[in-house]
Amino acid sequence: MNTWLMKSEPNVFSWDDLIARKTAPWDDVRNYQARNNMRAMAVGDQVFFYHSNIGREIVGIMRVVRAAYPDPGDPRFVLVDVAPVRKFKTPVPLATLKSHPQLQNLALIKQSRLSVMPITAEEWAVIVALGNG
DNA sequence: GCCAACGTTGGC
DNA sequence: GCCAACGTTGGC
């Protein structure tokens, strides 16, 4: 199983929206690097849900329930379907990630505009511990 | 609201 | 194929 992080602006699509939908396509990714990461996802992979712009924190964990398929709105890009796994007891803010010695290589920090990125097993474990989730 | 970073577009 | 102009993302 691989692990990932995906960003969404919560005023557009939030964790609570995902809970309400139960499962939802992750759409509007219009960046090739992010798309390539989505193509590499498999059913069962786990994904951190990060609220960008408003909140700026990882709020929970979701899982991939359908692997990449063409975006009907633009076949150059793809969608994956996701479902919630659990919410963090303590959301993990960007500032905490930035200040953690074991998280300095996060693409979230080094490539701030990338919206879909891989997370290593080590980083995953550190962040889950920070979130008490 | 500003602006740095950076990806894309299009003229040449 | 280069690169200037432009648009977008997202932190601050």
PDB file of C-alpha atoms (C1' of nucleotides) in Angstrom:
ATOM      1  CA  MET A   1       0.000   0.000   0.000  1.00  0.00           C
ATOM      2  CA  ASN A   2       1.187   3.489  -0.813  1.00  0.00           C
ATOM      3  CA  THR A   3       0.345   6.673   1.012  1.00  0.00           C
ATOM      4  CA  TRP A   4      -0.392  10.141  -0.322  1.00  0.00           C
ATOM      5  CA  LEU A   5      -1.543  13.638   0.495  1.00  0.00           C
ATOM      6  CA  MET A   6      -4.127  15.609  -1.422  1.00  0.00           C
ATOM      7  CA  LYS A   7      -5.152  19.223  -0.986  1.00  0.00           C
ATOM      8  CA  SER A   8      -8.523  20.838  -1.221  1.00  0.00           C
ATOM      9  CA  GLU A   9      -9.712  24.287  -0.359  1.00  0.00           C
ATOM     10  CA  PRO A  10     -12.391  23.566   2.249  1.00  0.00           C
ATOM     11  CA  ASN A  11     -14.712  26.257   0.928  1.00  0.00           C
ATOM     12  CA  VAL A  12     -14.797  24.243  -2.308  1.00  0.00           C
ATOM     13  CA  PHE A  13     -14.661  20.692  -0.930  1.00  0.00           C
ATOM     14  CA  SER A  14     -14.010  19.955   2.734  1.00  0.00           C
ATOM     15  CA  TRP A  15     -13.623  16.924   4.979  1.00  0.00           C
ATOM     16  CA  ASP A  16     -17.221  17.397   6.108  1.00  0.00           C
ATOM     17  CA  ASP A  17     -18.330  17.429   2.481  1.00  0.00           C
ATOM     18  CA  LEU A  18     -16.603  14.084   1.993  1.00  0.00           C
ATOM     19  CA  ILE A  19     -18.322  12.685   5.104  1.00  0.00           C
ATOM     20  CA  ALA A  20     -21.661  13.852   3.731  1.00  0.00           C
ATOM     21  CA  ARG A  21     -20.985  12.310   0.329  1.00  0.00           C
ATOM     22  CA  LYS A  22     -19.529   9.048   1.760  1.00  0.00           C
ATOM     23  CA  THR A  23     -17.541   8.686  -1.447  1.00  0.00           C
ATOM     24  CA  ALA A  24     -16.634  11.285  -4.012  1.00  0.00           C
ATOM     25  CA  PRO A  25     -14.490  11.777  -7.093  1.00  0.00           C
ATOM     26  CA  TRP A  26     -11.385  13.879  -6.505  1.00  0.00           C
ATOM     27  CA  ASP A  27     -11.579  16.311  -9.383  1.00  0.00           C
ATOM     28  CA  ASP A  28     -10.192  19.549 -10.775  1.00  0.00           C
ATOM     29  CA  VAL A  29      -6.565  18.470 -10.682  1.00  0.00           C
ATOM     30  CA  ARG A  30      -4.993  20.261 -13.636  1.00  0.00           C
ATOM     31  CA  ASN A  31      -1.322  19.663 -13.129  1.00  0.00           C
ATOM     32  CA  TYR A  32       0.616  16.865 -14.794  1.00  0.00           C
ATOM     33  CA  GLN A  33       2.787  15.960 -11.842  1.00  0.00           C
ATOM     34  CA  ALA A  34      -0.272  15.718  -9.629  1.00  0.00           C
ATOM     35  CA  ARG A  35      -2.055  13.701 -12.308  1.00  0.00           C
ATOM     36  CA  ASN A  36       0.850  11.285 -12.548  1.00  0.00           C
ATOM     37  CA  ASN A  37       0.663  10.776  -8.812  1.00  0.00           C
ATOM     38  CA  MET A  38      -3.068  10.080  -9.076  1.00  0.00           C
ATOM     39  CA  ARG A  39      -2.395   7.522 -11.817  1.00  0.00           C
ATOM     40  CA  ALA A  40      -0.032   5.713  -9.469  1.00  0.00           C
ATOM     41  CA  MET A  41      -2.715   5.292  -6.801  1.00  0.00           C
ATOM     42  CA  ALA A  42      -4.261   1.889  -6.198  1.00  0.00           C
ATOM     43  CA  VAL A  43      -7.517   0.952  -4.512  1.00  0.00           C
ATOM     44  CA  GLY A  44      -6.832   0.766  -0.788  1.00  0.00           C
ATOM     45  CA  ASP A  45      -4.073   3.389  -0.755  1.00  0.00           C
ATOM     46  CA  GLN A  46      -4.471   5.858   2.093  1.00  0.00           C
ATOM     47  CA  VAL A  47      -4.468   9.601   1.600  1.00  0.00           C
ATOM     48  CA  PHE A  48      -4.145  12.537   3.975  1.00  0.00           C
ATOM     49  CA  PHE A  49      -6.785  15.205   3.412  1.00  0.00           C
ATOM     50  CA  TYR A  50      -5.198  18.658   3.658  1.00  0.00           C
ATOM     51  CA  HIS A  51      -7.250  21.844   3.857  1.00  0.00           C
ATOM     52  CA  SER A  52      -5.373  24.466   1.859  1.00  0.00           C
ATOM     53  CA  ASN A  53      -5.775  28.217   2.169  1.00  0.00           C
ATOM     54  CA  ILE A  54      -8.404  28.035   4.912  1.00  0.00           C
ATOM     55  CA  GLY A  55      -7.203  26.029   7.903  1.00  0.00           C
ATOM     56  CA  ARG A  56      -3.915  24.885   6.351  1.00  0.00           C
ATOM     57  CA  GLU A  57      -3.940  21.596   8.203  1.00  0.00           C
ATOM     58  CA  ILE A  58      -4.229  17.880   7.652  1.00  0.00           C
ATOM     59  CA  VAL A  59      -7.669  16.962   8.920  1.00  0.00           C
ATOM     60  CA  GLY A  60      -7.968  13.240   8.376  1.00  0.00           C
ATOM     61  CA  ILE A  61      -7.355  10.115   6.364  1.00  0.00           C
ATOM     62  CA  MET A  62      -9.233   8.853   3.344  1.00  0.00           C
ATOM     63  CA  ARG A  63      -8.734   5.876   1.109  1.00  0.00           C
ATOM     64  CA  VAL A  64      -8.837   5.326  -2.614  1.00  0.00           C
ATOM     65  CA  VAL A  65     -11.923   3.343  -3.597  1.00  0.00           C
ATOM     66  CA  ARG A  66     -11.543   3.653  -7.375  1.00  0.00           C
ATOM     67  CA  ALA A  67      -8.253   3.982  -9.230  1.00  0.00           C
ATOM     68  CA  ALA A  68      -7.597   6.679 -11.809  1.00  0.00           C
ATOM     69  CA  TYR A  69     -10.050   7.072 -14.669  1.00  0.00           C
ATOM     70  CA  PRO A  70     -10.346   9.807 -17.298  1.00  0.00           C
ATOM     71  CA  ASP A  71     -11.861  13.105 -16.251  1.00  0.00           C
ATOM     72  CA  PRO A  72     -14.978  13.454 -18.418  1.00  0.00           C
ATOM     73  CA  GLY A  73     -14.450  17.197 -18.346  1.00  0.00           C
ATOM     74  CA  ASP A  74     -10.904  16.927 -19.721  1.00  0.00           C
ATOM     75  CA  PRO A  75      -9.575  13.524 -20.760  1.00  0.00           C
ATOM     76  CA  ARG A  76      -5.968  14.672 -20.417  1.00  0.00           C
ATOM     77  CA  PHE A  77      -6.510  14.482 -16.673  1.00  0.00           C
ATOM     78  CA  VAL A  78      -7.915  11.855 -14.316  1.00  0.00           C
ATOM     79  CA  LEU A  79     -10.118  11.398 -11.282  1.00  0.00           C
ATOM     80  CA  VAL A  80      -9.876   8.955  -8.413  1.00  0.00           C
ATOM     81  CA  ASP A  81     -12.745   8.167  -6.052  1.00  0.00           C
ATOM     82  CA  VAL A  82     -12.088   8.494  -2.335  1.00  0.00           C
ATOM     83  CA  ALA A  83     -13.924   7.698   0.884  1.00  0.00           C
ATOM     84  CA  PRO A  84     -13.236   8.874   4.442  1.00  0.00           C
ATOM     85  CA  VAL A  85     -11.398   6.541   6.828  1.00  0.00           C
ATOM     86  CA  ARG A  86     -11.151   8.624   9.993  1.00  0.00           C
ATOM     87  CA  LYS A  87     -10.776  12.176  11.155  1.00  0.00           C
ATOM     88  CA  PHE A  88      -7.727  13.219  13.146  1.00  0.00           C
ATOM     89  CA  LYS A  89      -8.430  13.909  16.809  1.00  0.00           C
ATOM     90  CA  THR A  90      -5.974  16.774  16.433  1.00  0.00           C
ATOM     91  CA  PRO A  91      -5.633  18.367  12.992  1.00  0.00           C
ATOM     92  CA  VAL A  92      -1.981  18.857  12.075  1.00  0.00           C
ATOM     93  CA  PRO A  93      -1.249  22.421  10.958  1.00  0.00           C
ATOM     94  CA  LEU A  94       1.222  23.316   8.247  1.00  0.00           C
ATOM     95  CA  ALA A  95       3.344  25.170  10.803  1.00  0.00           C
ATOM     96  CA  THR A  96       3.728  21.965  12.816  1.00  0.00           C
ATOM     97  CA  LEU A  97       4.764  20.012   9.735  1.00  0.00           C
ATOM     98  CA  LYS A  98       7.271  22.709   8.787  1.00  0.00           C
ATOM     99  CA  SER A  99       8.876  22.690  12.198  1.00  0.00           C
ATOM    100  CA  HIS A 100       9.121  18.908  12.584  1.00  0.00           C
ATOM    101  CA  PRO A 101      12.656  17.606  11.987  1.00  0.00           C
ATOM    102  CA  GLN A 102      11.462  14.378  10.366  1.00  0.00           C
ATOM    103  CA  LEU A 103       9.188  16.145   7.897  1.00  0.00           C
ATOM    104  CA  GLN A 104      11.574  18.513   6.173  1.00  0.00           C
ATOM    105  CA  ASN A 105      11.383  16.663   2.858  1.00  0.00           C
ATOM    106  CA  LEU A 106       7.623  16.825   2.538  1.00  0.00           C
ATOM    107  CA  ALA A 107       6.608  17.947  -0.929  1.00  0.00           C
ATOM    108  CA  LEU A 108       3.938  19.971   0.844  1.00  0.00           C
ATOM    109  CA  ILE A 109       6.755  22.175   2.114  1.00  0.00           C
ATOM    110  CA  LYS A 110       9.249  21.949  -0.730  1.00  0.00           C
ATOM    111  CA  GLN A 111       6.750  22.212  -3.579  1.00  0.00           C
ATOM    112  CA  SER A 112       4.000  24.293  -2.126  1.00  0.00           C
ATOM    113  CA  ARG A 113       1.891  24.371  -5.276  1.00  0.00           C
ATOM    114  CA  LEU A 114       1.723  20.625  -5.828  1.00  0.00           C
ATOM    115  CA  SER A 115      -1.735  19.365  -4.857  1.00  0.00           C
ATOM    116  CA  VAL A 116      -1.243  15.564  -4.969  1.00  0.00           C
ATOM    117  CA  MET A 117       1.958  14.068  -3.595  1.00  0.00           C
ATOM    118  CA  PRO A 118       3.413  10.843  -2.223  1.00  0.00           C
ATOM    119  CA  ILE A 119       4.116  10.476   1.502  1.00  0.00           C
ATOM    120  CA  THR A 120       6.761   8.048   2.730  1.00  0.00           C
ATOM    121  CA  ALA A 121       5.945   5.391   5.318  1.00  0.00           C
ATOM    122  CA  GLU A 122       8.109   7.233   7.858  1.00  0.00           C
ATOM    123  CA  GLU A 123       6.409  10.561   7.236  1.00  0.00           C
ATOM    124  CA  TRP A 124       3.028   8.884   7.371  1.00  0.00           C
ATOM    125  CA  ALA A 125       3.727   7.396  10.792  1.00  0.00           C
ATOM    126  CA  VAL A 126       4.995  10.713  12.195  1.00  0.00           C
ATOM    127  CA  ILE A 127       1.978  12.635  10.950  1.00  0.00           C
ATOM    128  CA  VAL A 128      -0.544  10.059  12.164  1.00  0.00           C
ATOM    129  CA  ALA A 129       1.058  10.282  15.608  1.00  0.00           C
ATOM    130  CA  LEU A 130       0.850  14.092  15.540  1.00  0.00           C
ATOM    131  CA  GLY A 131      -2.827  13.859  14.658  1.00  0.00           C
ATOM    132  CA  ASN A 132      -3.584  11.298  17.348  1.00  0.00           C
ATOM    133  CA  GLY A 133      -5.445   9.637  14.608  1.00  0.00           C
TER     134      GLY A 133
ATOM    135  C1'  DG B   1      -5.022  41.567  -0.454  1.00  0.00           C
ATOM    136  C1'  DC B   2      -0.314  40.805  -1.715  1.00  0.00           C
ATOM    137  C1'  DC B   3       3.074  38.474  -3.871  1.00  0.00           C
ATOM    138  C1'  DA B   4       6.561  34.575  -4.638  1.00  0.00           C
ATOM    139  C1'  DA B   5       6.839  30.404  -6.929  1.00  0.00           C
ATOM    140  C1'  DC B   6       6.059  28.112 -10.756  1.00  0.00           C
ATOM    141  C1'  DG B   7       3.420  25.984 -14.613  1.00  0.00           C
ATOM    142  C1'  DT B   8       1.494  27.024 -19.217  1.00  0.00           C
ATOM    143  C1'  DT B   9       0.948  29.424 -23.529  1.00  0.00           C
ATOM    144  C1'  DG B  10       2.232  31.258 -27.715  1.00  0.00           C
ATOM    145  C1'  DG B  11       5.176  34.193 -30.708  1.00  0.00           C
ATOM    146  C1'  DC B  12       9.307  33.913 -32.894  1.00  0.00           C
TER     147       DC B  12
ATOM    148  C1'  DG C   1      13.162  25.052 -28.826  1.00  0.00           C
ATOM    149  C1'  DC C   2      13.509  29.370 -26.304  1.00  0.00           C
ATOM    150  C1'  DC C   3      11.683  32.503 -23.417  1.00  0.00           C
ATOM    151  C1'  DA C   4       8.601  36.473 -22.204  1.00  0.00           C
ATOM    152  C1'  DA C   5       4.091  37.098 -20.781  1.00  0.00           C
ATOM    153  C1'  DC C   6       0.596  35.535 -18.300  1.00  0.00           C
ATOM    154  C1'  DG C   7      -2.339  32.832 -15.041  1.00  0.00           C
ATOM    155  C1'  DT C   8      -2.815  30.155 -10.844  1.00  0.00           C
ATOM    156  C1'  DT C   9      -1.778  28.414  -6.323  1.00  0.00           C
ATOM    157  C1'  DG C  10      -1.488  29.058  -1.783  1.00  0.00           C
ATOM    158  C1'  DG C  11       1.127  30.952   2.278  1.00  0.00           C
ATOM    159  C1'  DC C  12       1.371  34.992   4.746  1.00  0.00           C
TER     160       DC C  12
END
